[in-house]
Coordinates of C-alpha atoms in Angstrom, one line a residue:
X1485 CA 7.6 10.8 -33.7
X1486 CA 5.3 12.9 -30.6
X1487 CA 8.5 14.7 -29.1
X1488 CA 9.6 16.2 -32.5
X1489 CA 5.7 17.3 -32.9
X1490 CA 6.5 19.3 -30.1
X1491 CA 8.8 20.7 -30.3
X1492 CA 8.4 21.8 -33.6
X1493 CA 5.2 22.9 -32.8
X1494 CA 6.9 24.6 -29.8
X1495 CA 10.2 26.1 -32.1
X1496 CA 7.1 27.5 -35.1
X1497 CA 5.0 29.3 -32.8
X1498 CA 8.5 31.2 -30.4
X1499 CA 9.7 32.4 -34.6
X1500 CA 5.6 33.2 -35.1
X1501 CA 5.6 35.3 -31.8
X1502 CA 9.7 36.7 -32.4
X1503 CA 8.7 37.9 -35.8
X1504 CA 5.6 39.2 -35.1
X1505 CA 7.6 41.3 -32.3
X1506 CA 10.2 42.3 -34.9
X1507 CA 7.5 43.6 -36.0
X1508 CA 5.8 45.9 -34.6
X1509 CA 8.9 46.8 -31.6
X1510 CA 12.5 48.3 -32.6
X1511 CA 14.6 46.1 -31.5
X1512 CA 17.7 48.4 -31.7
X1513 CA 16.4 50.8 -29.7
X1514 CA 14.1 49.3 -26.9
X1515 CA 15.3 48.3 -23.4
X1516 CA 16.0 44.0 -23.4
X1517 CA 14.2 43.0 -20.7
X1518 CA 11.7 44.5 -22.3
X1519 CA 12.0 42.9 -25.7
X1520 CA 12.0 39.3 -23.4
X1521 CA 9.0 40.5 -21.4
X1522 CA 6.8 40.8 -24.2
X1523 CA 8.4 38.2 -26.1
X1524 CA 7.1 35.9 -23.3
X1525 CA 4.3 37.4 -22.5
X1526 CA 2.8 36.5 -26.4
X1527 CA 5.2 33.3 -27.2
X1528 CA 3.1 31.4 -24.0
X1529 CA -0.4 33.7 -25.7
X1530 CA 0.5 32.1 -28.8
X1531 CA 1.6 28.6 -28.3
X1532 CA -1.6 27.6 -26.8
X1533 CA -2.9 27.1 -30.6
X1534 CA -0.8 24.5 -31.3
X1535 CA 0.2 22.4 -28.5
X1536 CA -3.9 22.4 -27.4
X1537 CA -4.1 20.4 -29.7
X1538 CA -2.5 17.6 -28.3
X1539 CA -3.1 18.4 -25.0
X1540 CA -7.3 16.9 -26.0
X1541 CA -6.1 13.8 -28.3
X1542 CA -4.5 12.9 -25.8
X1543 CA -6.9 13.2 -23.6
X1544 CA -9.2 11.6 -25.7
X1545 CA -6.8 8.8 -25.7
X1546 CA -6.1 8.3 -21.7
X1547 CA -10.0 8.7 -21.3
X1548 CA -10.3 5.9 -24.3
X1549 CA -8.0 3.8 -21.9
X1550 CA -9.8 4.3 -18.7
X1551 CA -13.4 3.2 -19.6
X1552 CA -11.9 0.4 -20.3
X1553 CA -12.8 -2.6 -18.0
X1554 CA -9.5 -5.0 -17.5
X1555 CA -11.0 -7.7 -14.6
X1556 CA -9.8 -7.5 -11.4
X1557 CA -8.3 -10.8 -11.0
X1558 CA -8.2 -12.6 -7.7
X1559 CA -8.5 -11.0 -5.2
X1560 CA -5.9 -10.6 -1.6
X1561 CA -8.2 -10.3 1.6
X1562 CA -7.5 -10.6 5.8
X1563 CA -8.7 -14.5 5.6
X1564 CA -7.0 -15.4 2.0
X1565 CA -3.0 -14.8 2.2
X1566 CA -2.2 -17.5 0.1
X1567 CA -2.0 -17.9 -3.9
X1568 CA -1.0 -20.7 -6.2
X1569 CA 1.3 -19.9 -8.4
X1570 CA -1.8 -21.1 -11.2
X1571 CA -3.9 -18.2 -10.0
X1572 CA -0.4 -16.0 -11.0
X1573 CA -0.8 -17.3 -14.4
X1574 CA -4.4 -17.5 -15.0
X1575 CA -4.3 -13.5 -13.6
X1576 CA -1.1 -12.6 -15.7
X1577 CA -2.6 -14.0 -19.1
X1578 CA -5.7 -12.5 -18.3
X1579 CA -4.1 -9.1 -17.9
X1580 CA -2.4 -9.1 -20.8
X1581 CA -4.9 -10.3 -22.7
X1582 CA -7.2 -7.5 -21.7
X1583 CA -4.9 -4.6 -22.2
X1584 CA -3.8 -5.9 -25.4
X1585 CA -7.3 -5.7 -26.4
X1586 CA -7.8 -2.7 -24.5
X1587 CA -4.4 -0.9 -27.1
X1588 CA -6.3 -2.3 -30.6
X1589 CA -9.7 -0.3 -29.1
X1590 CA -7.9 2.4 -28.0
X1591 CA -5.7 3.6 -31.2
X1592 CA -2.7 5.3 -29.5
X1593 CA -1.9 8.9 -30.9
X1594 CA 1.4 9.8 -34.0
X1595 CA 1.2 12.5 -31.2
X1596 CA 1.8 11.4 -27.4
X1597 CA 3.4 12.2 -24.8
X1598 CA 4.2 11.4 -21.8
X1599 CA 1.3 11.5 -19.3
X1600 CA 3.5 14.8 -17.2
X1601 CA 5.2 16.9 -20.2
X1602 CA 1.6 19.3 -21.0
X1603 CA 0.6 19.4 -17.3
X1604 CA 4.2 20.5 -16.0
X1605 CA 4.4 23.2 -19.2
X1606 CA 0.5 24.3 -18.6
X1607 CA 1.6 25.1 -14.5
X1608 CA 4.4 27.0 -16.6
X1609 CA 2.1 29.2 -19.1
X1610 CA -0.3 29.9 -16.6
X1611 CA 1.3 31.1 -13.4
X1612 CA 4.5 32.7 -15.4
X1613 CA 0.6 34.4 -17.0
X1614 CA -0.4 35.3 -13.7
X1615 CA 3.2 36.8 -12.9
X1616 CA 4.1 39.2 -16.0
X1617 CA 0.9 40.8 -16.0
X1618 CA -0.7 41.5 -12.4
X1619 CA 3.2 42.3 -11.1
X1620 CA 6.1 42.2 -13.8
X1621 CA 4.3 44.1 -16.8
X1622 CA 2.9 47.0 -14.7
X1623 CA 5.6 47.9 -13.2
X1624 CA 7.6 47.6 -16.3
X1625 CA 5.0 50.0 -17.7
X1626 CA 5.3 53.4 -15.2
X1627 CA 9.0 52.1 -15.3
X1628 CA 9.6 53.1 -19.0
X1629 CA 7.5 56.3 -18.6
X1630 CA 9.6 57.4 -15.3
X1631 CA 10.9 60.3 -15.9
X1632 CA 14.1 59.3 -12.9
X1633 CA 17.6 59.4 -13.9
X1634 CA 18.4 56.1 -12.2
X1635 CA 17.6 52.3 -11.9
X1636 CA 16.5 52.8 -8.4
X1637 CA 14.4 56.3 -8.3
X1638 CA 13.0 54.6 -11.8
X1639 CA 12.0 51.6 -9.3
X1640 CA 11.2 53.4 -7.1
X1641 CA 8.7 55.8 -9.0
X1642 CA 6.4 52.9 -10.4
X1643 CA 6.8 51.1 -7.3
X1644 CA 5.0 54.3 -6.4
X1645 CA 2.9 54.8 -9.7
X1646 CA 1.7 50.9 -8.9
X1647 CA 0.5 51.7 -5.5
X1648 CA -3.2 52.4 -6.2
X1649 CA -3.1 49.4 -8.6
X1650 CA -2.0 46.9 -5.8
X1651 CA -3.8 49.1 -3.0
X1652 CA -7.0 47.1 -4.7
X1653 CA -5.8 43.9 -4.5
X1654 CA -5.5 44.6 -0.7
X1655 CA -7.5 45.8 -0.1
X1656 CA -10.2 42.6 -1.8
X1657 CA -7.8 40.5 -0.5
X1658 CA -8.5 41.9 2.8
X1659 CA -12.4 40.9 2.4
X1660 CA -11.6 38.0 1.2
X1661 CA -9.5 37.2 4.3
X1662 CA -12.8 38.2 6.6
X1663 CA -15.7 37.1 5.3
X1664 CA -13.3 33.5 5.3
X1665 CA -12.7 34.3 8.8
X1666 CA -15.9 34.6 9.9
X1667 CA -17.9 32.2 8.0
X1668 CA -14.9 29.6 9.9
X1669 CA -13.0 28.1 6.8
X1670 CA -10.4 26.4 6.8
X1671 CA -7.2 28.7 4.7
X1672 CA -4.6 27.1 3.6
X1673 CA -1.8 27.5 0.5
X1674 CA -3.8 25.0 -2.4
X1675 CA -6.6 27.0 -1.5
X1676 CA -5.8 30.3 -1.2
X1677 CA -4.0 30.1 -4.9
X1678 CA -7.4 28.5 -6.1
X1679 CA -9.1 32.0 -4.9
X1680 CA -6.7 34.5 -6.7
X1681 CA -7.3 32.0 -10.0
X1682 CA -10.5 32.3 -9.7
X1683 CA -10.2 36.7 -9.1
X1684 CA -7.2 36.4 -12.1
X1685 CA -9.8 34.9 -14.8
X1686 CA -13.0 35.6 -13.4
X1687 CA -11.1 39.4 -15.5
X1688 CA -9.5 37.0 -17.7
X1689 CA -13.1 36.3 -18.5
X1690 CA -14.8 39.7 -18.8
X1691 CA -11.9 41.0 -21.1
X1692 CA -12.1 38.4 -23.3
X1693 CA -15.5 38.4 -24.6
X1694 CA -15.3 41.9 -24.9
X1695 CA -12.0 41.3 -26.9
X1696 CA -13.7 38.0 -28.4
X1697 CA -17.3 39.5 -29.6
X1698 CA -15.8 42.2 -31.1
X1699 CA -13.1 40.4 -33.2
X1700 CA -16.4 38.4 -34.2
X1701 CA -17.9 40.8 -35.3
X1702 CA -14.9 43.1 -36.8
X1703 CA -13.1 40.4 -38.6
X1704 CA -15.2 39.5 -41.4
X1705 CA -16.2 42.6 -42.1
X1706 CA -13.4 44.2 -42.2
X1707 CA -13.0 41.6 -44.3
X1708 CA -15.3 42.6 -47.1
X1709 CA -14.3 46.1 -46.4
X1710 CA -11.3 45.6 -47.7
X1711 CA -12.2 43.8 -50.9
X1712 CA -14.7 47.0 -51.3
X1713 CA -11.3 49.9 -52.8
X1714 CA -14.3 51.7 -53.6
X1715 CA -15.0 52.1 -49.5
X1716 CA -10.9 51.9 -48.3
X1717 CA -10.5 54.7 -49.7
X1718 CA -13.9 57.3 -48.8
X1719 CA -12.3 56.0 -45.2
X1720 CA -8.3 56.6 -45.7
X1721 CA -9.3 59.9 -47.0
X1722 CA -11.3 60.8 -43.3
X1723 CA -8.6 58.0 -41.5
X1724 CA -5.6 60.8 -42.9
X1725 CA -8.0 64.3 -42.0
X1726 CA -7.8 63.0 -38.8
X1727 CA -4.3 62.3 -38.4
X1728 CA -3.4 65.4 -39.8
X1729 CA -4.9 67.4 -36.2
X1730 CA -3.6 64.8 -34.2
X1731 CA -0.3 65.2 -35.9
X1732 CA -0.3 69.1 -35.8
X1733 CA -1.4 68.8 -31.7
X1734 CA 1.8 65.8 -31.6
X1735 CA 4.1 68.5 -33.1
X1736 CA 2.6 71.8 -31.1
X1737 CA 3.6 69.9 -27.9
X1738 CA 6.3 68.4 -28.4
X1739 CA 7.7 72.1 -29.4
X1740 CA 6.1 73.2 -26.0
X1741 CA 8.6 71.0 -24.4
X1742 CA 11.5 71.4 -26.1
X1743 CA 11.6 74.8 -25.7
X1744 CA 11.5 74.3 -22.3
X1745 CA 13.8 71.8 -22.3
X1746 CA 16.3 74.2 -24.7
X1747 CA 16.0 76.8 -22.2
X1748 CA 16.3 75.0 -18.6
X1749 CA 19.8 73.9 -20.9
X1750 CA 21.2 77.4 -21.1
X1751 CA 20.2 78.4 -17.4
X1752 CA 22.5 75.1 -16.3
X1753 CA 25.5 76.0 -16.1
X1754 CA 28.5 73.7 -15.8
X1755 CA 29.3 74.2 -11.7
X1756 CA 26.5 72.2 -10.8
X1757 CA 27.5 68.8 -12.1
X1758 CA 25.2 66.9 -11.2
X1759 CA 21.8 69.3 -13.0
X1760 CA 24.1 69.3 -15.4
X1761 CA 24.2 65.7 -16.2
X1762 CA 20.8 65.2 -15.7
X1763 CA 20.2 67.9 -18.6
X1764 CA 22.7 66.1 -21.1
X1765 CA 20.4 63.3 -20.8
X1766 CA 17.5 64.3 -21.2
X1767 CA 19.0 66.6 -24.5
X1768 CA 20.0 63.1 -25.5
X1769 CA 16.4 61.0 -26.2
X1770 CA 15.7 64.4 -28.4
X1771 CA 17.6 64.4 -32.2
X1772 CA 19.5 67.6 -32.9
X1773 CA 17.5 68.7 -35.6
X1774 CA 14.8 69.1 -33.3
X1775 CA 16.7 71.0 -31.2
X1776 CA 18.0 72.5 -33.3
X1777 CA 14.5 74.1 -34.6
X1778 CA 13.6 75.0 -31.9
X1779 CA 17.2 77.4 -31.3
X1780 CA 16.9 78.9 -34.4
X1781 CA 13.0 80.5 -33.7
X1782 CA 14.6 82.0 -30.3
X1783 CA 12.1 80.8 -27.8
X1784 CA 12.2 80.2 -24.6
X1785 CA 10.2 79.8 -21.0
X1786 CA 10.1 82.8 -18.5
X1787 CA 11.1 80.9 -15.2
X1788 CA 11.2 83.9 -12.7
X1789 CA 13.6 83.9 -10.1
X1790 CA 14.5 80.2 -10.8
X1791 CA 18.2 81.1 -12.0
X1792 CA 19.0 77.0 -11.6
X1793 CA 17.0 74.2 -12.2
X1794 CA 15.9 71.8 -9.8
X1795 CA 15.9 67.6 -10.2
X1796 CA 12.3 67.6 -8.9
X1797 CA 11.8 70.4 -11.9
X1798 CA 13.8 67.6 -14.2
X1799 CA 12.2 64.8 -13.0
X1800 CA 8.8 66.6 -14.3
X1801 CA 10.7 67.6 -17.2
X1802 CA 11.7 63.9 -18.2
X1803 CA 8.6 62.7 -18.0
X1804 CA 7.1 64.7 -19.9
X1805 CA 9.3 65.2 -23.4
X1806 CA 9.4 61.0 -23.0
X1807 CA 5.6 60.8 -23.1
X1808 CA 5.8 64.0 -25.5
X1809 CA 8.3 62.5 -27.9
X1810 CA 6.0 59.0 -27.8
X1811 CA 3.3 61.0 -28.9
X1812 CA 4.7 62.3 -32.3
X1813 CA 6.7 59.2 -33.1
X1814 CA 3.4 57.6 -32.8
X1815 CA 1.8 60.0 -34.7
X1816 CA 3.7 60.1 -37.3
X1817 CA 4.5 56.0 -38.5
X1818 CA 0.7 56.9 -38.3
X1819 CA 0.9 59.2 -40.5
X1820 CA 3.4 57.8 -43.2
X1821 CA 1.2 54.2 -43.0
X1822 CA -1.9 55.9 -43.9
X1823 CA -0.8 58.1 -46.9
X1824 CA 1.2 55.6 -47.8
X1825 CA -2.1 53.8 -48.3
X1826 CA -4.4 56.1 -49.6
X1827 CA -1.4 56.6 -52.8
X1828 CA -1.8 52.8 -52.7
X1829 CA -5.6 52.7 -52.9
X1830 CA -5.7 55.7 -55.8
X1831 CA -3.7 53.4 -57.8
X1832 CA -5.5 50.4 -57.4
X1833 CA -9.0 52.2 -58.2
X1834 CA -6.9 53.8 -61.4
X1835 CA -5.8 50.5 -62.9
X1836 CA -9.2 49.1 -62.2
X1837 CA -10.3 50.8 -64.8
X1838 CA -7.8 49.4 -67.0
X1839 CA -7.5 47.2 -71.0
X1840 CA -4.5 46.3 -71.0
X1841 CA -4.4 45.2 -67.8
X1842 CA -1.1 46.1 -66.7
X1843 CA -0.5 47.9 -63.4
X1844 CA 1.1 51.5 -63.8
X1845 CA 2.1 54.1 -60.6
X1846 CA 1.5 57.1 -60.3
X1847 CA 1.1 57.5 -56.7
X1848 CA 2.0 54.6 -54.0
X1849 CA 6.5 52.9 -53.7
X1850 CA 7.1 49.4 -56.6
X1851 CA 7.5 46.5 -54.8
X1852 CA 9.2 43.7 -55.4
X1853 CA 5.9 42.0 -57.0
X1854 CA 5.5 38.0 -58.4
X1855 CA 7.8 37.6 -61.3
X1856 CA 8.4 42.0 -61.6
X1857 CA 5.7 41.6 -63.6
X1858 CA 3.1 44.2 -63.6
X1859 CA 0.3 41.9 -66.1
X1860 CA 0.7 39.8 -62.5
X1861 CA 0.5 42.6 -60.1
X1862 CA -3.0 43.4 -61.8
X1863 CA -4.6 40.5 -61.6
X1864 CA -3.3 40.1 -58.0
X1865 CA -4.3 43.6 -56.9
X1866 CA -7.6 43.7 -58.5
X1867 CA -8.8 40.9 -59.5
X1868 CA -7.3 37.7 -57.3
X1869 CA -6.9 40.0 -54.0
X1870 CA -10.5 40.6 -54.2
X1871 CA -11.7 37.6 -54.7
X1872 CA -9.8 36.2 -51.7
X1873 CA -10.8 38.7 -49.2
X1874 CA -14.5 37.8 -49.7
X1875 CA -13.7 34.4 -49.6
X1876 CA -12.3 35.2 -46.1
X1877 CA -15.2 37.3 -45.5
X1878 CA -17.4 34.2 -46.3
X1879 CA -15.8 32.1 -44.1
X1880 CA -14.7 34.2 -41.8
X1881 CA -18.5 35.2 -40.7
X1882 CA -19.8 31.4 -40.8
X1883 CA -17.1 30.3 -38.6
X1884 CA -18.0 33.7 -36.3
X1885 CA -21.4 32.0 -36.6
X1886 CA -20.6 28.1 -34.9
X1887 CA -19.1 29.3 -32.9
X1888 CA -21.8 31.7 -31.3
X1889 CA -23.5 29.2 -31.7
X1890 CA -21.7 26.9 -30.8
X1891 CA -20.8 28.6 -26.8
X1892 CA -25.1 29.1 -26.6
X1893 CA -24.8 25.5 -26.9
X1894 CA -21.7 24.0 -24.9
X1895 CA -23.3 22.3 -21.7
X1896 CA -26.0 20.4 -23.6
X1897 CA -24.6 17.3 -23.4
X1898 CA -26.9 15.4 -25.5
X1899 CA -28.1 15.8 -27.8
X1900 CA -24.9 17.5 -28.5
X1901 CA -25.8 20.9 -30.6
X1902 CA -22.6 22.0 -30.6
X1903 CA -20.9 22.0 -34.2
X1904 CA -17.3 21.2 -33.2
X1905 CA -17.9 19.0 -30.0
X1906 CA -19.8 16.7 -33.0
X1907 CA -17.2 16.7 -35.3
X1908 CA -14.4 16.1 -32.1
X1909 CA -16.6 13.4 -31.6
X1910 CA -16.7 11.8 -35.0
X1911 CA -13.7 11.8 -35.8
X1912 CA -12.6 10.2 -33.0
X1913 CA -10.4 8.2 -33.0
X1914 CA -8.5 9.6 -35.5
X1915 CA -6.9 12.4 -33.7
X1916 CA -5.0 13.7 -36.9
X1917 CA -8.7 15.1 -38.2
X1918 CA -9.2 16.0 -34.2
X1919 CA -5.8 17.8 -34.2
X1920 CA -6.5 20.3 -37.2
X1921 CA -10.1 20.3 -36.5
X1922 CA -9.5 21.8 -32.7
X1923 CA -6.2 24.3 -34.7
X1924 CA -8.4 25.9 -36.7
X1925 CA -11.0 26.1 -33.4
X1926 CA -8.6 27.7 -31.3
X1927 CA -6.4 29.2 -34.0
X1928 CA -9.8 31.7 -35.0
X1929 CA -11.4 31.9 -32.0
X1930 CA -7.7 33.2 -31.0
X1931 CA -7.6 35.8 -33.9
X1932 CA -11.0 37.7 -33.3
X1933 CA -9.3 37.8 -29.9
X1934 CA -5.7 38.8 -31.0
X1935 CA -6.9 41.3 -33.8
X1936 CA -8.7 43.1 -31.5
X1937 CA -5.7 44.1 -28.8
X1938 CA -3.7 44.2 -31.9
X1939 CA -6.3 47.5 -33.4
X1940 CA -7.8 49.2 -30.7
X1941 CA -6.7 52.3 -29.6
X1942 CA -7.1 53.6 -26.5
X1943 CA -6.8 57.6 -26.7
X1944 CA -3.2 58.5 -27.7
X1945 CA -1.1 55.7 -24.9
X1946 CA -1.7 52.7 -26.6
X1947 CA -1.3 51.9 -29.5
X1948 CA 0.0 49.6 -32.1
X1949 CA 1.6 50.5 -34.7
X1950 CA 3.9 48.5 -37.5
X1951 CA 7.8 49.1 -39.3
X1952 CA 9.0 49.4 -36.2
X1953 CA 7.0 51.8 -34.7
X1954 CA 5.4 50.7 -31.6
X1955 CA 6.6 52.1 -28.0
X1956 CA 8.3 50.0 -25.1
X1957 CA 4.5 51.3 -22.8
X1958 CA 2.2 49.8 -25.8
X1959 CA 3.9 46.8 -26.0
X1960 CA 4.0 46.0 -22.7
X1961 CA 0.5 46.5 -22.3
X1962 CA -0.5 44.7 -25.3
X1963 CA 1.6 42.1 -23.6
X1964 CA -0.8 42.0 -20.2
X1965 CA -4.2 42.1 -22.4
X1966 CA -2.7 39.6 -24.1
X1967 CA -1.3 37.5 -20.9
X1968 CA -4.9 37.7 -19.2

């Protein structure tokens, strides 16, 4: 049964991570290694929610066994090396009775695993996450933005872009080595791993404090504000107006880049096969309708005496095309999502004053709803959904207060001031209640932290958009944050 629960948690986490990545990413368009790397990063982060409570219950059980005193029996000394059969029989009976008593006092959890399973799992999760967040994912981010036309060229460009990143690591490591050498401290592989883990954990805790601190306040506030349809509609109007200017800027930037591409495509002849192949690679990334729109304008860029584009020029242009297209698609996705959201809110506000309690779609698209009934849809959208959002706002606000209080009083053992520590101690040895409490607590902690990661926007480089609109760079960046 214990192995079955563990396997169920592992598979459930994998399914949830895959569905979430499917919603935000585009598996058919993005590279396979990007999909696998982000899936592993998200999966290992979400795995903590379901597997860590099993570790807590098994730890409580083994602590109980260690605290149960078993008599030593007869000790063997140098002066007396002979033990009779009767002594062995008495010792065996004493050990058997005491062990049985210990198992009666220490109830075995229904989810107990072999003592080596979870430690090995956490080692795998920890060091894989370290490798992903500090080495693999940063290189892959630069790789997806590289303008080179070969795998080797992209990899070389990605490593060069991360040179400053890795140089800072080397500089810090040199300082540590100098400090260790001047203080006559022995340095071995275990201590080196401990130093690296401590530095990484310090940075990870700093990021966690920022993300979790924002989420503890924003999650309850967002739930409450989403129940206020008038407020949400005003906010959505402001957001759409801002997106309109961003959308215009993205279109102008893309048009300028495509005009340059069209001019270079006309300049590049068929004599130089290598140059022609590079130009065709750039053209292959641009949708046909966009190129046709640029061609109809008959606008060209003057390159002076440079009649034939060089490889360096094409690499730079290729990178500009990649960034411009990502920015354009990201802005388009936000525009579509927010305009649909505005139409939905306007329909809800209109139906709030409906006397017949029938939901009528005038602007928003009609979706398949429960039993396809307008009356049920009205009760859900206009009555039940706002009440549930307010309930979750109050509940999440209460959880945020408990978490802040428990974090502040975490180190007080006597008396126990942490609410969650008191709950775990009070439920002992009810392992189901302990695991349920741990899952609820860890889930809310991860919800607040991951909410910030999925909602923040860093200029026009990082934005997670649903409906398969998130680009590869953003997905990799989110994976690095979750690993940390």
